[in-house]
Amino acid sequence: MTAVISGFFRRTGRSFVEYFQRIGNDYRTVAKETVEACKEKPFKAGFYFAGLGGLVYAYRTNPSEESMMNDLRERRQIMTLLPPPIHNKESDKYIRIPGPKPQRLDMERVLPQHS
């Protein structure tokens, strides 16, 4: 019984090693072909690398939702220091924090009038 189990693990272990060797060989071949293609067509390679660099830059500088909301809150606070008549309407529109609109308070319902 132990011979069967050890034989199974030996065969499985070899197949895993062979599998990863084939994967490594495939990646090595692709890397060599990519370098050769970059040498043959440097303008095309530069275009692709510039696009890839732009995507990496956009990903790295993209703010999180929390930092964006904090920035909006800070700018909103600065706007409160200015009198409303001199606010730029476009600035007011962009400084509003997204979310549900506040409900209007119905004073008659809150403070009923008794006659």
PDB file of C-alpha atoms in Angstrom:
ATOM      1  CA  MET A   1       0.000   0.000   0.000  1.00  0.00           C
ATOM      2  CA  THR A   2       2.767   2.455   0.868  1.00  0.00           C
ATOM      3  CA  ALA A   3       4.515   1.666  -2.418  1.00  0.00           C
ATOM      4  CA  VAL A   4       1.360   2.627  -4.313  1.00  0.00           C
ATOM      5  CA  ILE A   5       1.007   5.888  -2.388  1.00  0.00           C
ATOM      6  CA  SER A   6       4.675   6.818  -2.753  1.00  0.00           C
ATOM      7  CA  GLY A   7       4.533   5.964  -6.475  1.00  0.00           C
ATOM      8  CA  PHE A   8       1.490   8.184  -6.888  1.00  0.00           C
ATOM      9  CA  PHE A   9       3.178  11.136  -5.200  1.00  0.00           C
ATOM     10  CA  ARG A  10       6.379  10.565  -7.176  1.00  0.00           C
ATOM     11  CA  ARG A  11       4.467  10.621 -10.491  1.00  0.00           C
ATOM     12  CA  THR A  12       2.353  13.601  -9.395  1.00  0.00           C
ATOM     13  CA  GLY A  13       5.421  15.477  -8.208  1.00  0.00           C
ATOM     14  CA  ARG A  14       7.172  14.896 -11.523  1.00  0.00           C
ATOM     15  CA  SER A  15       4.135  16.078 -13.464  1.00  0.00           C
ATOM     16  CA  PHE A  16       3.968  19.269 -11.370  1.00  0.00           C
ATOM     17  CA  VAL A  17       7.645  19.952 -11.978  1.00  0.00           C
ATOM     18  CA  GLU A  18       7.272  19.320 -15.705  1.00  0.00           C
ATOM     19  CA  TYR A  19       4.190  21.543 -15.826  1.00  0.00           C
ATOM     20  CA  PHE A  20       5.975  24.488 -14.223  1.00  0.00           C
ATOM     21  CA  GLN A  21       9.041  23.927 -16.412  1.00  0.00           C
ATOM     22  CA  ARG A  22       6.829  24.149 -19.514  1.00  0.00           C
ATOM     23  CA  ILE A  23       5.150  27.313 -18.183  1.00  0.00           C
ATOM     24  CA  GLY A  24       8.556  28.886 -17.480  1.00  0.00           C
ATOM     25  CA  ASN A  25       9.792  27.939 -20.943  1.00  0.00           C
ATOM     26  CA  ASP A  26       6.685  29.506 -22.534  1.00  0.00           C
ATOM     27  CA  TYR A  27       7.189  32.777 -20.652  1.00  0.00           C
ATOM     28  CA  ARG A  28      10.887  32.824 -21.557  1.00  0.00           C
ATOM     29  CA  THR A  29      10.019  32.343 -25.249  1.00  0.00           C
ATOM     30  CA  VAL A  30       7.420  35.123 -25.152  1.00  0.00           C
ATOM     31  CA  ALA A  31       9.893  37.487 -23.465  1.00  0.00           C
ATOM     32  CA  LYS A  32      12.554  36.797 -26.121  1.00  0.00           C
ATOM     33  CA  GLU A  33      10.060  37.321 -28.958  1.00  0.00           C
ATOM     34  CA  THR A  34       8.840  40.558 -27.367  1.00  0.00           C
ATOM     35  CA  VAL A  35      12.386  41.931 -27.141  1.00  0.00           C
ATOM     36  CA  GLU A  36      13.010  40.996 -30.775  1.00  0.00           C
ATOM     37  CA  ALA A  37       9.743  42.657 -31.864  1.00  0.00           C
ATOM     38  CA  CYS A  38      10.687  45.811 -29.926  1.00  0.00           C
ATOM     39  CA  LYS A  39      13.987  45.942 -31.800  1.00  0.00           C
ATOM     40  CA  GLU A  40      12.264  45.462 -35.162  1.00  0.00           C
ATOM     41  CA  LYS A  41       9.533  48.068 -34.578  1.00  0.00           C
ATOM     42  CA  PRO A  42      10.745  50.548 -31.940  1.00  0.00           C
ATOM     43  CA  PHE A  43       8.061  53.168 -32.682  1.00  0.00           C
ATOM     44  CA  LYS A  44       5.244  50.668 -32.161  1.00  0.00           C
ATOM     45  CA  ALA A  45       6.899  49.393 -28.972  1.00  0.00           C
ATOM     46  CA  GLY A  46       7.318  52.957 -27.690  1.00  0.00           C
ATOM     47  CA  PHE A  47       3.661  53.651 -28.404  1.00  0.00           C
ATOM     48  CA  TYR A  48       2.587  50.565 -26.446  1.00  0.00           C
ATOM     49  CA  PHE A  49       4.914  51.323 -23.531  1.00  0.00           C
ATOM     50  CA  ALA A  50       3.704  54.945 -23.407  1.00  0.00           C
ATOM     51  CA  GLY A  51       0.104  53.726 -23.266  1.00  0.00           C
ATOM     52  CA  LEU A  52       0.957  51.221 -20.570  1.00  0.00           C
ATOM     53  CA  GLY A  53       2.808  53.919 -18.614  1.00  0.00           C
ATOM     54  CA  GLY A  54      -0.215  56.212 -18.920  1.00  0.00           C
ATOM     55  CA  LEU A  55      -2.486  53.513 -17.526  1.00  0.00           C
ATOM     56  CA  VAL A  56      -0.123  52.872 -14.612  1.00  0.00           C
ATOM     57  CA  TYR A  57       0.066  56.616 -13.895  1.00  0.00           C
ATOM     58  CA  ALA A  58      -3.742  56.925 -13.981  1.00  0.00           C
ATOM     59  CA  TYR A  59      -4.100  53.961 -11.637  1.00  0.00           C
ATOM     60  CA  ARG A  60      -1.512  55.258  -9.165  1.00  0.00           C
ATOM     61  CA  THR A  61      -2.881  58.825  -9.035  1.00  0.00           C
ATOM     62  CA  ASN A  62      -6.571  57.895  -8.925  1.00  0.00           C
ATOM     63  CA  PRO A  63      -7.931  59.138  -5.588  1.00  0.00           C
ATOM     64  CA  SER A  64      -9.931  56.890  -3.334  1.00  0.00           C
ATOM     65  CA  GLU A  65     -13.551  57.743  -2.682  1.00  0.00           C
ATOM     66  CA  GLU A  66     -12.686  58.807   0.863  1.00  0.00           C
ATOM     67  CA  SER A  67      -9.934  61.221  -0.208  1.00  0.00           C
ATOM     68  CA  MET A  68     -12.183  62.670  -2.929  1.00  0.00           C
ATOM     69  CA  MET A  69     -14.968  63.291  -0.398  1.00  0.00           C
ATOM     70  CA  ASN A  70     -12.484  64.877   2.036  1.00  0.00           C
ATOM     71  CA  ASP A  71     -11.278  67.199  -0.722  1.00  0.00           C
ATOM     72  CA  LEU A  72     -14.870  68.163  -1.546  1.00  0.00           C
ATOM     73  CA  ARG A  73     -15.585  68.857   2.125  1.00  0.00           C
ATOM     74  CA  GLU A  74     -12.505  71.069   2.457  1.00  0.00           C
ATOM     75  CA  ARG A  75     -13.429  73.070  -0.630  1.00  0.00           C
ATOM     76  CA  ARG A  76     -17.005  73.353   0.572  1.00  0.00           C
ATOM     77  CA  GLN A  77     -15.752  74.707   3.899  1.00  0.00           C
ATOM     78  CA  ILE A  78     -13.675  77.329   2.080  1.00  0.00           C
ATOM     79  CA  MET A  79     -16.756  78.324   0.065  1.00  0.00           C
ATOM     80  CA  THR A  80     -18.739  78.909   3.271  1.00  0.00           C
ATOM     81  CA  LEU A  81     -16.302  81.671   4.193  1.00  0.00           C
ATOM     82  CA  LEU A  82     -17.396  83.649   1.128  1.00  0.00           C
ATOM     83  CA  PRO A  83     -20.722  85.467   1.056  1.00  0.00           C
ATOM     84  CA  PRO A  84     -23.304  83.616  -1.098  1.00  0.00           C
ATOM     85  CA  PRO A  85     -23.902  86.497  -3.561  1.00  0.00           C
ATOM     86  CA  ILE A  86     -20.325  86.280  -4.838  1.00  0.00           C
ATOM     87  CA  HIS A  87     -20.298  82.490  -5.249  1.00  0.00           C
ATOM     88  CA  ASN A  88     -19.710  81.197  -8.720  1.00  0.00           C
ATOM     89  CA  LYS A  89     -22.746  79.069  -9.667  1.00  0.00           C
ATOM     90  CA  GLU A  90     -20.542  76.523 -11.438  1.00  0.00           C
ATOM     91  CA  SER A  91     -18.407  76.168  -8.294  1.00  0.00           C
ATOM     92  CA  ASP A  92     -21.496  75.708  -6.154  1.00  0.00           C
ATOM     93  CA  LYS A  93     -22.748  73.004  -8.493  1.00  0.00           C
ATOM     94  CA  TYR A  94     -19.482  71.027  -8.347  1.00  0.00           C
ATOM     95  CA  ILE A  95     -18.885  71.490  -4.619  1.00  0.00           C
ATOM     96  CA  ARG A  96     -22.193  69.903  -3.632  1.00  0.00           C
ATOM     97  CA  ILE A  97     -21.649  66.549  -2.044  1.00  0.00           C
ATOM     98  CA  PRO A  98     -23.545  63.845  -3.925  1.00  0.00           C
ATOM     99  CA  GLY A  99     -26.260  62.044  -2.074  1.00  0.00           C
ATOM    100  CA  PRO A 100     -29.952  62.265  -1.308  1.00  0.00           C
ATOM    101  CA  LYS A 101     -31.427  65.716  -1.153  1.00  0.00           C
ATOM    102  CA  PRO A 102     -32.468  66.856   2.327  1.00  0.00           C
ATOM    103  CA  GLN A 103     -36.160  66.650   3.086  1.00  0.00           C
ATOM    104  CA  ARG A 104     -38.002  69.910   3.546  1.00  0.00           C
ATOM    105  CA  LEU A 105     -39.296  70.289   7.072  1.00  0.00           C
ATOM    106  CA  ASP A 106     -43.064  70.640   7.209  1.00  0.00           C
ATOM    107  CA  MET A 107     -43.561  73.048  10.118  1.00  0.00           C
ATOM    108  CA  GLU A 108     -47.322  72.475  10.326  1.00  0.00           C
ATOM    109  CA  ARG A 109     -46.800  68.784  10.836  1.00  0.00           C
ATOM    110  CA  VAL A 110     -44.024  69.334  13.388  1.00  0.00           C
ATOM    111  CA  LEU A 111     -45.743  72.164  15.265  1.00  0.00           C
ATOM    112  CA  PRO A 112     -49.498  71.770  14.727  1.00  0.00           C
ATOM    113  CA  GLN A 113     -51.545  74.923  15.137  1.00  0.00           C
ATOM    114  CA  HIS A 114     -54.318  74.586  17.731  1.00  0.00           C
ATOM    115  CA  SER A 115     -57.198  76.960  17.421  1.00  0.00           C
TER     116      SER A 115
END
